[in-house]
Amino acid sequence: MLNLALHSLWNRRFVVSLTVLSIAVAVALILGVERLRDSARGSFANSASGIDLIVAPRGNDVQILMATVFGVGSTGTGMSWDSFERVENLPAVDWAVPLMMGDNHRGYPVMGTSRAYFDHFRHSGGQALAFAQGGGFEAADSAVMGAEVAARFGYGIGTVFVNAHGAGNVSFDMHDDAPFIVTGVLAPTGTAVDRMVFISTQGFDGLHASYETPAADPFAASENDDASGSLGSTDEDHAHEDDADHDSHEDRGYEPNQINAIYVGLTERRAILGIQRALQTDPTEALSAVMPNVALLQLWSITGTAENALRLMSVAVAAASLIGMVVMLSATLEARRREFAILRSVGATPRSIFGLIVSEALMMAAVGILIGIALLTMSTALANPILSANYGFRMGLALPSFTELTLLLAVFCVAALASLLPAWRVYRMTLSDGLAAKL
């Protein structure tokens, strides 16, 4: 009966092909929505997994998270360096990393930060950043490239490039007079870090300094910098003061007047609420202390409506495909009445005819599911560069997960149920009805 069903489908291959293709598109859409959702959530969670608090000027938690962790948007106004020192000196704070934003390199966000970023930042459940080439900042004009940026533009150690003022693909002013040299390329992380360019806080200030007064240019001191990129000094007394300050602030080096945000790691996670309350009630400056996990939950609540809409759309496409299969099977019954009658005449039972129709439907569903998985794989491979460049994450190319297998099984079972209607109509046909001439 299976062989007969296969030959029957082949004789109607054009219409069957269209039906199978519609099922395949529905399957690819259903799995694609789920995989896109899971990949986005997983990548977002991995990107912020090692940060206890994000301190920034007073603003919306989700906006601060997107700007500081994913390089999308901005935090608005800046915050003073005095606020950074107050945060760094809080008793339960283990480490603090300054962040400066507002520039881009060929559409990729540029982040000004300190060497401590590469020491303390964690991703994907606690993994430290690793360098595929070179190392951290060596001078004020040093830069570290994320894996995606370096791969896309072919950057390596020693590459010279310039940044532009503005976020995303909007560039207001090219900083041609302040080039940077790549001194490190990070290993791939699968997070937003891969699509970022990192420069020192001193270098970031150098992009925006007023060059009317040479002393105001942070790059002017780069020749006297040590390997850390900190500013040199010819005043012996001032040097002693700097040494004392470095001892109390972990040899932080250059101190900008303004920054955009701070990554904070705590010695004890249970102190997080107390620190958050203390910072948000700080009378000296209006600050927000954002817990990344809480902000992510807020983000999912915002995107939940869109996710549900996409799911409903994919289910509607699947339902339409299965209805099309039922219509195709039903529409051919009249043309196949004599075929069924001949089968009955050579010994086929009504159950056999019933099974023939169900077998045809299940074959179409099975082939549609397999083609749907193949379409999803090809679509994922094509979409990953776009997703990585614009949103900082990639969809997985792994075998279907348990959830996805459950969805595929549901599609197969619904196809089996949908085939029962035309199969029941065939079952009720009699031999005499098939052979009788109709006037």
Tab-separated table of C-alpha atoms in Angstrom:
chain	number	residue	atom	x	y	z
A	1	MET	CA	0.000	0.000	0.000
A	2	LEU	CA	2.913	2.398	0.745
A	3	ASN	CA	4.390	1.671	-2.694
A	4	LEU	CA	1.021	2.317	-4.275
A	5	ALA	CA	0.694	5.583	-2.356
A	6	LEU	CA	4.143	6.674	-3.523
A	7	HIS	CA	3.307	6.019	-7.174
A	8	SER	CA	-0.037	7.752	-6.795
A	9	LEU	CA	1.686	10.864	-5.418
A	10	TRP	CA	4.214	10.794	-8.240
A	11	ASN	CA	1.435	10.776	-10.836
A	12	ARG	CA	0.137	14.017	-9.263
A	13	ARG	CA	3.601	15.406	-8.520
A	14	PHE	CA	2.967	19.048	-9.485
A	15	VAL	CA	0.070	19.605	-7.101
A	16	VAL	CA	1.739	17.416	-4.473
A	17	SER	CA	4.948	19.439	-4.752
A	18	LEU	CA	3.093	22.676	-4.074
A	19	THR	CA	1.399	21.125	-1.053
A	20	VAL	CA	4.699	19.756	0.307
A	21	LEU	CA	6.374	23.143	-0.217
A	22	SER	CA	3.650	24.926	1.725
A	23	ILE	CA	4.084	22.461	4.601
A	24	ALA	CA	7.868	22.937	4.455
A	25	VAL	CA	7.552	26.728	4.648
A	26	ALA	CA	5.180	26.404	7.600
A	27	VAL	CA	7.573	24.056	9.416
A	28	ALA	CA	10.562	26.346	8.744
A	29	LEU	CA	8.589	29.321	10.023
A	30	ILE	CA	7.437	27.564	13.200
A	31	LEU	CA	10.923	26.305	14.044
A	32	GLY	CA	12.527	29.575	12.958
A	33	VAL	CA	10.406	31.646	15.335
A	34	GLU	CA	11.251	29.377	18.262
A	35	ARG	CA	14.949	29.198	17.396
A	36	LEU	CA	15.161	32.959	16.903
A	37	ARG	CA	13.489	33.541	20.243
A	38	ASP	CA	15.677	31.071	22.122
A	39	SER	CA	18.897	32.277	20.457
A	40	ALA	CA	18.144	35.926	21.160
A	41	ARG	CA	17.293	35.278	24.792
A	42	GLY	CA	20.290	33.020	25.278
A	43	SER	CA	22.706	35.484	23.690
A	44	PHE	CA	21.307	38.413	25.648
A	45	ALA	CA	21.539	36.495	28.915
A	46	ASN	CA	25.096	35.350	28.127
A	47	SER	CA	26.201	38.893	27.311
A	48	ALA	CA	25.209	40.182	30.745
A	49	SER	CA	25.883	37.070	32.815
A	50	GLY	CA	28.979	38.396	34.601
A	51	ILE	CA	27.665	41.844	35.568
A	52	ASP	CA	25.992	42.400	38.934
A	53	LEU	CA	24.980	46.033	38.404
A	54	ILE	CA	25.088	48.635	35.655
A	55	VAL	CA	25.294	52.182	36.979
A	56	ALA	CA	24.361	54.990	34.603
A	57	PRO	CA	22.692	58.426	34.611
A	58	ARG	CA	19.038	58.241	35.639
A	59	GLY	CA	17.020	56.565	32.896
A	60	ASN	CA	15.027	53.566	31.762
A	61	ASP	CA	16.492	50.207	32.826
A	62	VAL	CA	15.989	48.526	29.444
A	63	GLN	CA	17.481	51.489	27.591
A	64	ILE	CA	20.561	51.428	29.848
A	65	LEU	CA	20.953	47.668	29.369
A	66	MET	CA	20.677	47.880	25.587
A	67	ALA	CA	23.121	50.774	25.346
A	68	THR	CA	25.821	49.450	27.660
A	69	VAL	CA	25.707	45.707	26.973
A	70	PHE	CA	24.559	45.551	23.351
A	71	GLY	CA	25.668	48.903	21.978
A	72	VAL	CA	22.156	49.829	20.853
A	73	GLY	CA	21.101	53.401	21.614
A	74	SER	CA	22.693	55.504	24.339
A	75	THR	CA	22.387	56.308	28.039
A	76	GLY	CA	21.674	59.955	27.345
A	77	THR	CA	23.706	62.326	29.496
A	78	GLY	CA	27.046	61.510	31.060
A	79	MET	CA	28.054	61.013	34.676
A	80	SER	CA	30.997	62.467	36.555
A	81	TRP	CA	34.198	60.632	37.396
A	82	ASP	CA	33.533	61.437	41.065
A	83	SER	CA	30.505	59.149	40.855
A	84	PHE	CA	32.713	56.363	39.504
A	85	GLU	CA	35.054	56.751	42.469
A	86	ARG	CA	32.136	56.703	44.910
A	87	VAL	CA	30.835	53.485	43.331
A	88	GLU	CA	34.287	51.916	43.266
A	89	ASN	CA	34.836	52.679	46.959
A	90	LEU	CA	31.567	51.149	48.195
A	91	PRO	CA	32.338	48.351	50.693
A	92	ALA	CA	30.706	45.463	48.794
A	93	VAL	CA	32.079	46.453	45.348
A	94	ASP	CA	34.741	44.047	44.104
A	95	TRP	CA	35.474	45.809	40.799
A	96	ALA	CA	34.153	48.669	38.685
A	97	VAL	CA	34.753	49.308	34.986
A	98	PRO	CA	34.034	52.693	33.331
A	99	LEU	CA	32.269	52.850	29.964
A	100	MET	CA	32.198	55.643	27.386
A	101	MET	CA	29.927	55.543	24.324
A	102	GLY	CA	28.771	57.634	21.404
A	103	ASP	CA	31.063	56.655	18.514
A	104	ASN	CA	30.994	53.942	15.876
A	105	HIS	CA	33.322	52.288	13.426
A	106	ARG	CA	31.627	51.521	10.116
A	107	GLY	CA	28.350	50.913	11.934
A	108	TYR	CA	29.781	48.947	14.868
A	109	PRO	CA	29.656	50.507	18.355
A	110	VAL	CA	32.877	51.865	19.850
A	111	MET	CA	33.275	51.441	23.604
A	112	GLY	CA	35.751	53.449	25.652
A	113	THR	CA	36.864	51.543	28.746
A	114	SER	CA	39.840	50.572	30.893
A	115	ARG	CA	42.099	47.532	30.944
A	116	ALA	CA	39.964	46.194	33.801
A	117	TYR	CA	37.201	45.407	31.292
A	118	PHE	CA	39.179	42.504	29.842
A	119	ASP	CA	40.079	41.248	33.311
A	120	HIS	CA	36.631	41.310	34.882
A	121	PHE	CA	34.024	40.993	32.124
A	122	ARG	CA	32.397	37.556	31.998
A	123	HIS	CA	30.017	36.018	29.479
A	124	SER	CA	28.139	32.782	28.832
A	125	GLY	CA	27.873	31.730	32.444
A	126	GLY	CA	31.232	32.956	33.754
A	127	GLN	CA	33.690	32.587	30.877
A	128	ALA	CA	36.455	35.172	30.737
A	129	LEU	CA	37.354	37.065	27.589
A	130	ALA	CA	40.266	35.594	25.627
A	131	PHE	CA	42.478	37.145	22.972
A	132	ALA	CA	42.793	35.408	19.620
A	133	GLN	CA	45.570	37.856	18.696
A	134	GLY	CA	47.631	40.335	20.674
A	135	GLY	CA	46.446	41.776	23.966
A	136	GLY	CA	44.889	44.782	25.647
A	137	PHE	CA	45.601	48.489	25.376
A	138	GLU	CA	49.263	49.436	25.024
A	139	ALA	CA	48.858	53.192	24.547
A	140	ALA	CA	46.213	55.872	24.231
A	141	ASP	CA	45.718	55.086	20.541
A	142	SER	CA	45.404	51.312	21.052
A	143	ALA	CA	42.235	49.420	20.143
A	144	VAL	CA	40.872	45.932	20.715
A	145	MET	CA	38.546	44.442	18.113
A	146	GLY	CA	35.640	42.093	18.673
A	147	ALA	CA	35.804	38.882	16.648
A	148	GLU	CA	32.958	39.822	14.289
A	149	VAL	CA	34.389	43.243	13.447
A	150	ALA	CA	37.885	41.866	12.851
A	151	ALA	CA	36.589	39.037	10.644
A	152	ARG	CA	34.303	41.264	8.574
A	153	PHE	CA	36.915	43.880	7.732
A	154	GLY	CA	40.009	41.679	7.849
A	155	TYR	CA	41.609	43.560	10.728
A	156	GLY	CA	44.682	42.227	12.517
A	157	ILE	CA	47.460	43.415	14.776
A	158	GLY	CA	48.844	46.723	13.507
A	159	THR	CA	45.817	47.730	11.417
A	160	VAL	CA	45.220	51.486	11.507
A	161	PHE	CA	41.634	52.764	11.387
A	162	VAL	CA	39.513	55.760	12.348
A	163	ASN	CA	36.195	56.061	14.150
A	164	ALA	CA	33.209	58.312	13.578
A	165	HIS	CA	31.005	60.253	15.943
A	166	GLY	CA	27.478	58.903	16.165
A	167	ALA	CA	25.638	55.673	16.979
A	168	GLY	CA	24.857	52.790	14.642
A	169	ASN	CA	25.190	53.595	10.937
A	170	VAL	CA	24.789	57.333	11.572
A	171	SER	CA	28.162	59.103	11.393
A	172	PHE	CA	28.190	62.826	12.121
A	173	ASP	CA	31.927	63.416	11.927
A	174	MET	CA	34.877	61.242	10.937
A	175	HIS	CA	37.762	61.438	13.392
A	176	ASP	CA	40.409	61.342	10.688
A	177	ASP	CA	42.884	63.228	12.870
A	178	ALA	CA	42.800	60.575	15.613
A	179	PRO	CA	43.603	57.135	14.136
A	180	PHE	CA	43.844	53.997	16.246
A	181	ILE	CA	46.064	50.937	15.964
A	182	VAL	CA	44.725	47.421	16.582
A	183	THR	CA	46.704	45.791	19.386
A	184	GLY	CA	44.326	42.923	20.144
A	185	VAL	CA	41.554	40.818	18.646
A	186	LEU	CA	39.184	39.007	20.985
A	187	ALA	CA	38.245	35.372	20.501
A	188	PRO	CA	34.597	34.770	19.471
A	189	THR	CA	32.118	34.780	22.344
A	190	GLY	CA	28.770	34.485	20.577
A	191	THR	CA	27.640	37.668	22.345
A	192	ALA	CA	27.441	41.391	21.596
A	193	VAL	CA	31.143	41.721	22.490
A	194	ASP	CA	31.980	40.230	19.077
A	195	ARG	CA	30.561	43.284	17.304
A	196	MET	CA	32.243	45.983	19.388
A	197	VAL	CA	35.409	48.036	19.100
A	198	PHE	CA	37.156	48.833	22.376
A	199	ILE	CA	39.443	51.797	22.956
A	200	SER	CA	40.879	53.255	26.149
A	201	THR	CA	39.114	56.037	28.034
A	202	GLN	CA	42.107	58.219	27.255
A	203	GLY	CA	41.788	57.447	23.568
A	204	PHE	CA	38.042	58.101	23.657
A	205	ASP	CA	38.613	61.533	25.197
A	206	GLY	CA	41.278	62.131	22.577
A	207	LEU	CA	38.624	61.831	19.848
A	208	HIS	CA	36.570	64.648	21.302
A	209	ALA	CA	39.201	66.907	22.860
A	210	SER	CA	39.585	70.496	21.735
A	211	TYR	CA	42.736	70.690	19.684
A	212	GLU	CA	42.994	74.452	19.991
A	213	THR	CA	45.005	73.948	23.173
A	214	PRO	CA	47.632	71.221	22.692
A	215	ALA	CA	47.651	70.367	26.382
A	216	ALA	CA	43.977	69.451	26.172
A	217	ASP	CA	44.698	66.612	23.763
A	218	PRO	CA	45.081	63.315	25.645
A	219	PHE	CA	46.967	61.882	22.655
A	220	ALA	CA	49.665	64.505	23.193
A	221	ALA	CA	50.905	62.567	26.212
A	222	SER	CA	50.876	59.161	24.525
A	223	GLU	CA	54.579	59.307	23.761
A	224	ASN	CA	55.314	59.389	27.485
A	225	ASP	CA	52.792	56.719	28.396
A	226	ASP	CA	53.879	53.435	29.856
A	227	ALA	CA	52.465	50.087	28.639
A	228	SER	CA	49.228	50.731	30.499
A	229	GLY	CA	48.464	53.866	28.472
A	230	SER	CA	48.412	56.087	31.592
A	231	LEU	CA	49.436	59.717	31.362
A	232	GLY	CA	53.083	60.575	32.117
A	233	SER	CA	54.252	63.606	34.095
A	234	THR	CA	57.417	65.670	34.367
A	235	ASP	CA	56.533	66.990	37.813
A	236	GLU	CA	58.098	64.776	40.465
A	237	ASP	CA	55.680	65.770	43.203
A	238	HIS	CA	52.712	65.201	40.917
A	239	ALA	CA	54.091	61.777	40.018
A	240	HIS	CA	54.185	60.817	43.699
A	241	GLU	CA	50.566	61.921	44.067
A	242	ASP	CA	49.643	59.788	41.039
A	243	ASP	CA	51.413	56.765	42.533
A	244	ALA	CA	49.443	57.125	45.735
A	245	ASP	CA	46.240	57.479	43.795
A	246	HIS	CA	47.056	54.359	41.728
A	247	ASP	CA	47.705	52.374	44.873
A	248	SER	CA	44.217	53.207	46.133
A	249	HIS	CA	42.513	52.688	42.763
A	250	GLU	CA	44.252	49.598	41.373
A	251	ASP	CA	46.519	51.514	38.970
A	252	ARG	CA	43.543	52.660	36.958
A	253	GLY	CA	45.548	55.120	34.841
A	254	TYR	CA	43.825	57.891	32.921
A	255	GLU	CA	40.759	59.442	34.597
A	256	PRO	CA	38.243	61.124	32.266
A	257	ASN	CA	36.011	63.934	33.417
A	258	GLN	CA	32.833	62.213	32.258
A	259	ILE	CA	31.748	58.668	31.490
A	260	ASN	CA	28.472	57.084	30.388
A	261	ALA	CA	28.116	54.050	32.634
A	262	ILE	CA	29.843	51.637	35.006
A	263	TYR	CA	29.913	47.856	35.121
A	264	VAL	CA	29.980	46.709	38.747
A	265	GLY	CA	30.935	43.360	40.258
A	266	LEU	CA	30.169	42.664	43.907
A	267	THR	CA	31.958	40.640	46.537
A	268	GLU	CA	28.584	39.446	47.865
A	269	ARG	CA	25.487	39.189	45.715
A	270	ARG	CA	23.211	39.592	48.710
A	271	ALA	CA	24.369	43.207	49.034
A	272	ILE	CA	23.005	44.117	45.622
A	273	LEU	CA	19.694	45.578	46.783
A	274	GLY	CA	21.343	47.751	49.425
A	275	ILE	CA	23.865	49.133	46.935
A	276	GLN	CA	21.162	49.693	44.350
A	277	ARG	CA	19.086	51.668	46.850
A	278	ALA	CA	22.099	53.691	48.011
A	279	LEU	CA	23.057	54.659	44.457
A	280	GLN	CA	19.547	55.535	43.347
A	281	THR	CA	19.101	57.811	46.376
A	282	ASP	CA	22.538	59.424	46.033
A	283	PRO	CA	21.928	63.191	46.449
A	284	THR	CA	25.085	64.227	44.564
A	285	GLU	CA	24.028	62.867	41.151
A	286	ALA	CA	20.907	61.272	39.688
A	287	LEU	CA	21.898	57.671	38.969
A	288	SER	CA	20.217	54.393	38.063
A	289	ALA	CA	21.597	51.067	39.283
A	290	VAL	CA	20.290	48.389	36.945
A	291	MET	CA	20.290	44.661	37.639
A	292	PRO	CA	20.801	43.084	34.186
A	293	ASN	CA	18.640	40.039	34.863
A	294	VAL	CA	15.720	42.190	35.987
A	295	ALA	CA	16.123	44.475	32.977
A	296	LEU	CA	16.143	41.419	30.695
A	297	LEU	CA	12.845	40.274	32.205
A	298	GLN	CA	11.423	43.722	31.445
A	299	LEU	CA	12.725	43.423	27.894
A	300	TRP	CA	11.080	40.006	27.437
A	301	SER	CA	7.787	41.408	28.728
A	302	ILE	CA	8.016	44.142	26.075
A	303	THR	CA	8.892	41.742	23.271
A	304	GLY	CA	6.444	39.068	24.463
A	305	THR	CA	3.593	40.502	22.397
A	306	ALA	CA	5.697	40.426	19.219
A	307	GLU	CA	6.829	36.869	19.990
A	308	ASN	CA	3.225	35.718	20.449
A	309	ALA	CA	2.226	37.457	17.206
A	310	LEU	CA	4.990	35.643	15.333
A	311	ARG	CA	3.918	32.341	16.860
A	312	LEU	CA	0.301	32.904	15.865
A	313	MET	CA	1.394	33.797	12.347
A	314	SER	CA	3.479	30.625	12.040
A	315	VAL	CA	0.627	28.490	13.401
A	316	ALA	CA	-1.763	30.153	10.937
A	317	VAL	CA	0.598	29.363	8.048
A	318	ALA	CA	0.849	25.746	9.226
A	319	ALA	CA	-2.944	25.472	9.515
A	320	ALA	CA	-3.369	26.912	6.034
A	321	SER	CA	-0.846	24.417	4.650
A	322	LEU	CA	-2.613	21.454	6.232
A	323	ILE	CA	-5.985	22.715	5.046
A	324	GLY	CA	-4.488	22.958	1.569
A	325	MET	CA	-3.398	19.345	1.841
A	326	VAL	CA	-6.941	18.275	2.799
A	327	VAL	CA	-8.387	20.306	-0.062
A	328	MET	CA	-5.934	18.753	-2.519
A	329	LEU	CA	-6.754	15.231	-1.375
A	330	SER	CA	-10.497	15.898	-1.407
A	331	ALA	CA	-10.450	17.622	-4.784
A	332	THR	CA	-8.857	14.606	-6.444
A	333	LEU	CA	-11.318	12.092	-5.022
A	334	GLU	CA	-13.866	12.553	-7.802
A	335	ALA	CA	-11.179	12.062	-10.453
A	336	ARG	CA	-9.953	8.937	-8.658
A	337	ARG	CA	-13.348	7.268	-8.119
A	338	ARG	CA	-12.680	4.682	-10.829
A	339	GLU	CA	-9.150	4.109	-9.486
A	340	PHE	CA	-10.598	3.253	-6.079
A	341	ALA	CA	-13.323	1.136	-7.652
A	342	ILE	CA	-10.724	-0.897	-9.614
A	343	LEU	CA	-8.713	-1.392	-6.427
A	344	ARG	CA	-11.823	-2.634	-4.691
A	345	SER	CA	-12.548	-4.966	-7.615
A	346	VAL	CA	-9.118	-6.618	-7.336
A	347	GLY	CA	-9.527	-7.276	-3.642
A	348	ALA	CA	-8.694	-4.062	-1.804
A	349	THR	CA	-10.843	-3.580	1.274
A	350	PRO	CA	-12.372	-0.260	2.331
A	351	ARG	CA	-9.755	-0.157	5.094
A	352	SER	CA	-6.984	-0.501	2.516
A	353	ILE	CA	-8.358	2.442	0.539
A	354	PHE	CA	-8.671	4.374	3.789
A	355	GLY	CA	-5.055	3.566	4.578
A	356	LEU	CA	-3.960	4.643	1.097
A	357	ILE	CA	-5.289	8.173	1.583
A	358	VAL	CA	-3.804	8.448	5.097
A	359	SER	CA	-0.467	7.139	3.818
A	360	GLU	CA	-0.373	9.759	1.077
A	361	ALA	CA	-1.065	12.521	3.597
A	362	LEU	CA	1.600	11.274	6.025
A	363	MET	CA	4.167	10.989	3.227
A	364	MET	CA	3.523	14.580	2.198
A	365	ALA	CA	3.747	15.722	5.816
A	366	ALA	CA	6.986	13.800	6.437
A	367	VAL	CA	8.665	15.111	3.285
A	368	GLY	CA	7.416	18.628	4.066
A	369	ILE	CA	8.935	18.436	7.571
A	370	LEU	CA	12.301	17.265	6.240
A	371	ILE	CA	12.374	19.986	3.586
A	372	GLY	CA	11.285	22.493	6.230
A	373	ILE	CA	14.291	21.577	8.404
A	374	ALA	CA	16.557	21.967	5.375
A	375	LEU	CA	15.019	25.366	4.574
A	376	LEU	CA	15.521	26.463	8.175
A	377	THR	CA	19.185	25.418	8.077
A	378	MET	CA	19.827	27.334	4.858
A	379	SER	CA	17.895	30.381	6.101
A	380	THR	CA	19.835	30.339	9.373
A	381	ALA	CA	23.174	30.239	7.557
A	382	LEU	CA	22.109	33.211	5.416
A	383	ALA	CA	20.595	35.184	8.300
A	384	ASN	CA	23.410	34.716	10.837
A	385	PRO	CA	25.773	37.335	9.359
A	386	ILE	CA	22.920	39.866	9.339
A	387	LEU	CA	21.843	39.016	12.886
A	388	SER	CA	25.424	39.142	14.136
A	389	ALA	CA	26.201	42.465	12.476
A	390	ASN	CA	22.998	44.219	13.578
A	391	TYR	CA	21.915	42.511	16.796
A	392	GLY	CA	24.981	40.761	18.163
A	393	PHE	CA	23.766	37.161	18.231
A	394	ARG	CA	23.528	34.115	15.990
A	395	MET	CA	20.961	31.376	15.609
A	396	GLY	CA	22.142	27.873	16.335
A	397	LEU	CA	22.805	25.396	13.517
A	398	ALA	CA	22.389	22.356	15.740
A	399	LEU	CA	20.014	19.429	15.380
A	400	PRO	CA	16.409	20.072	16.449
A	401	SER	CA	16.005	20.358	20.213
A	402	PHE	CA	13.435	18.480	22.285
A	403	THR	CA	11.025	21.409	22.031
A	404	GLU	CA	11.461	21.569	18.266
A	405	LEU	CA	10.967	17.808	17.928
A	406	THR	CA	7.760	18.176	19.921
A	407	LEU	CA	6.545	20.844	17.489
A	408	LEU	CA	7.436	18.631	14.521
A	409	LEU	CA	5.575	15.711	16.060
A	410	ALA	CA	2.563	17.967	16.605
A	411	VAL	CA	2.595	19.001	12.928
A	412	PHE	CA	2.820	15.340	11.863
A	413	CYS	CA	-0.046	14.309	14.137
A	414	VAL	CA	-2.259	17.181	12.975
A	415	ALA	CA	-1.544	16.163	9.374
A	416	ALA	CA	-2.632	12.616	10.217
A	417	LEU	CA	-5.850	13.897	11.760
A	418	ALA	CA	-6.486	16.199	8.807
A	419	SER	CA	-6.231	13.272	6.394
A	420	LEU	CA	-9.078	11.447	8.120
A	421	LEU	CA	-11.765	13.541	6.417
A	422	PRO	CA	-10.901	12.638	2.788
A	423	ALA	CA	-10.035	9.100	3.900
A	424	TRP	CA	-13.482	8.724	5.472
A	425	ARG	CA	-15.131	9.922	2.268
A	426	VAL	CA	-13.234	7.272	0.282
A	427	TYR	CA	-14.130	4.639	2.848
A	428	ARG	CA	-17.820	5.297	2.249
A	429	MET	CA	-17.543	4.923	-1.484
A	430	THR	CA	-18.927	1.671	-2.749
A	431	LEU	CA	-17.840	-0.428	-5.672
A	432	SER	CA	-21.081	0.162	-7.520
A	433	ASP	CA	-20.777	3.946	-6.959
A	434	GLY	CA	-17.334	3.914	-8.554
A	435	LEU	CA	-18.356	1.889	-11.616
A	436	ALA	CA	-21.771	3.372	-12.240
A	437	ALA	CA	-22.020	5.743	-15.150
A	438	LYS	CA	-23.239	9.219	-14.138
A	439	LEU	CA	-25.618	11.131	-16.400
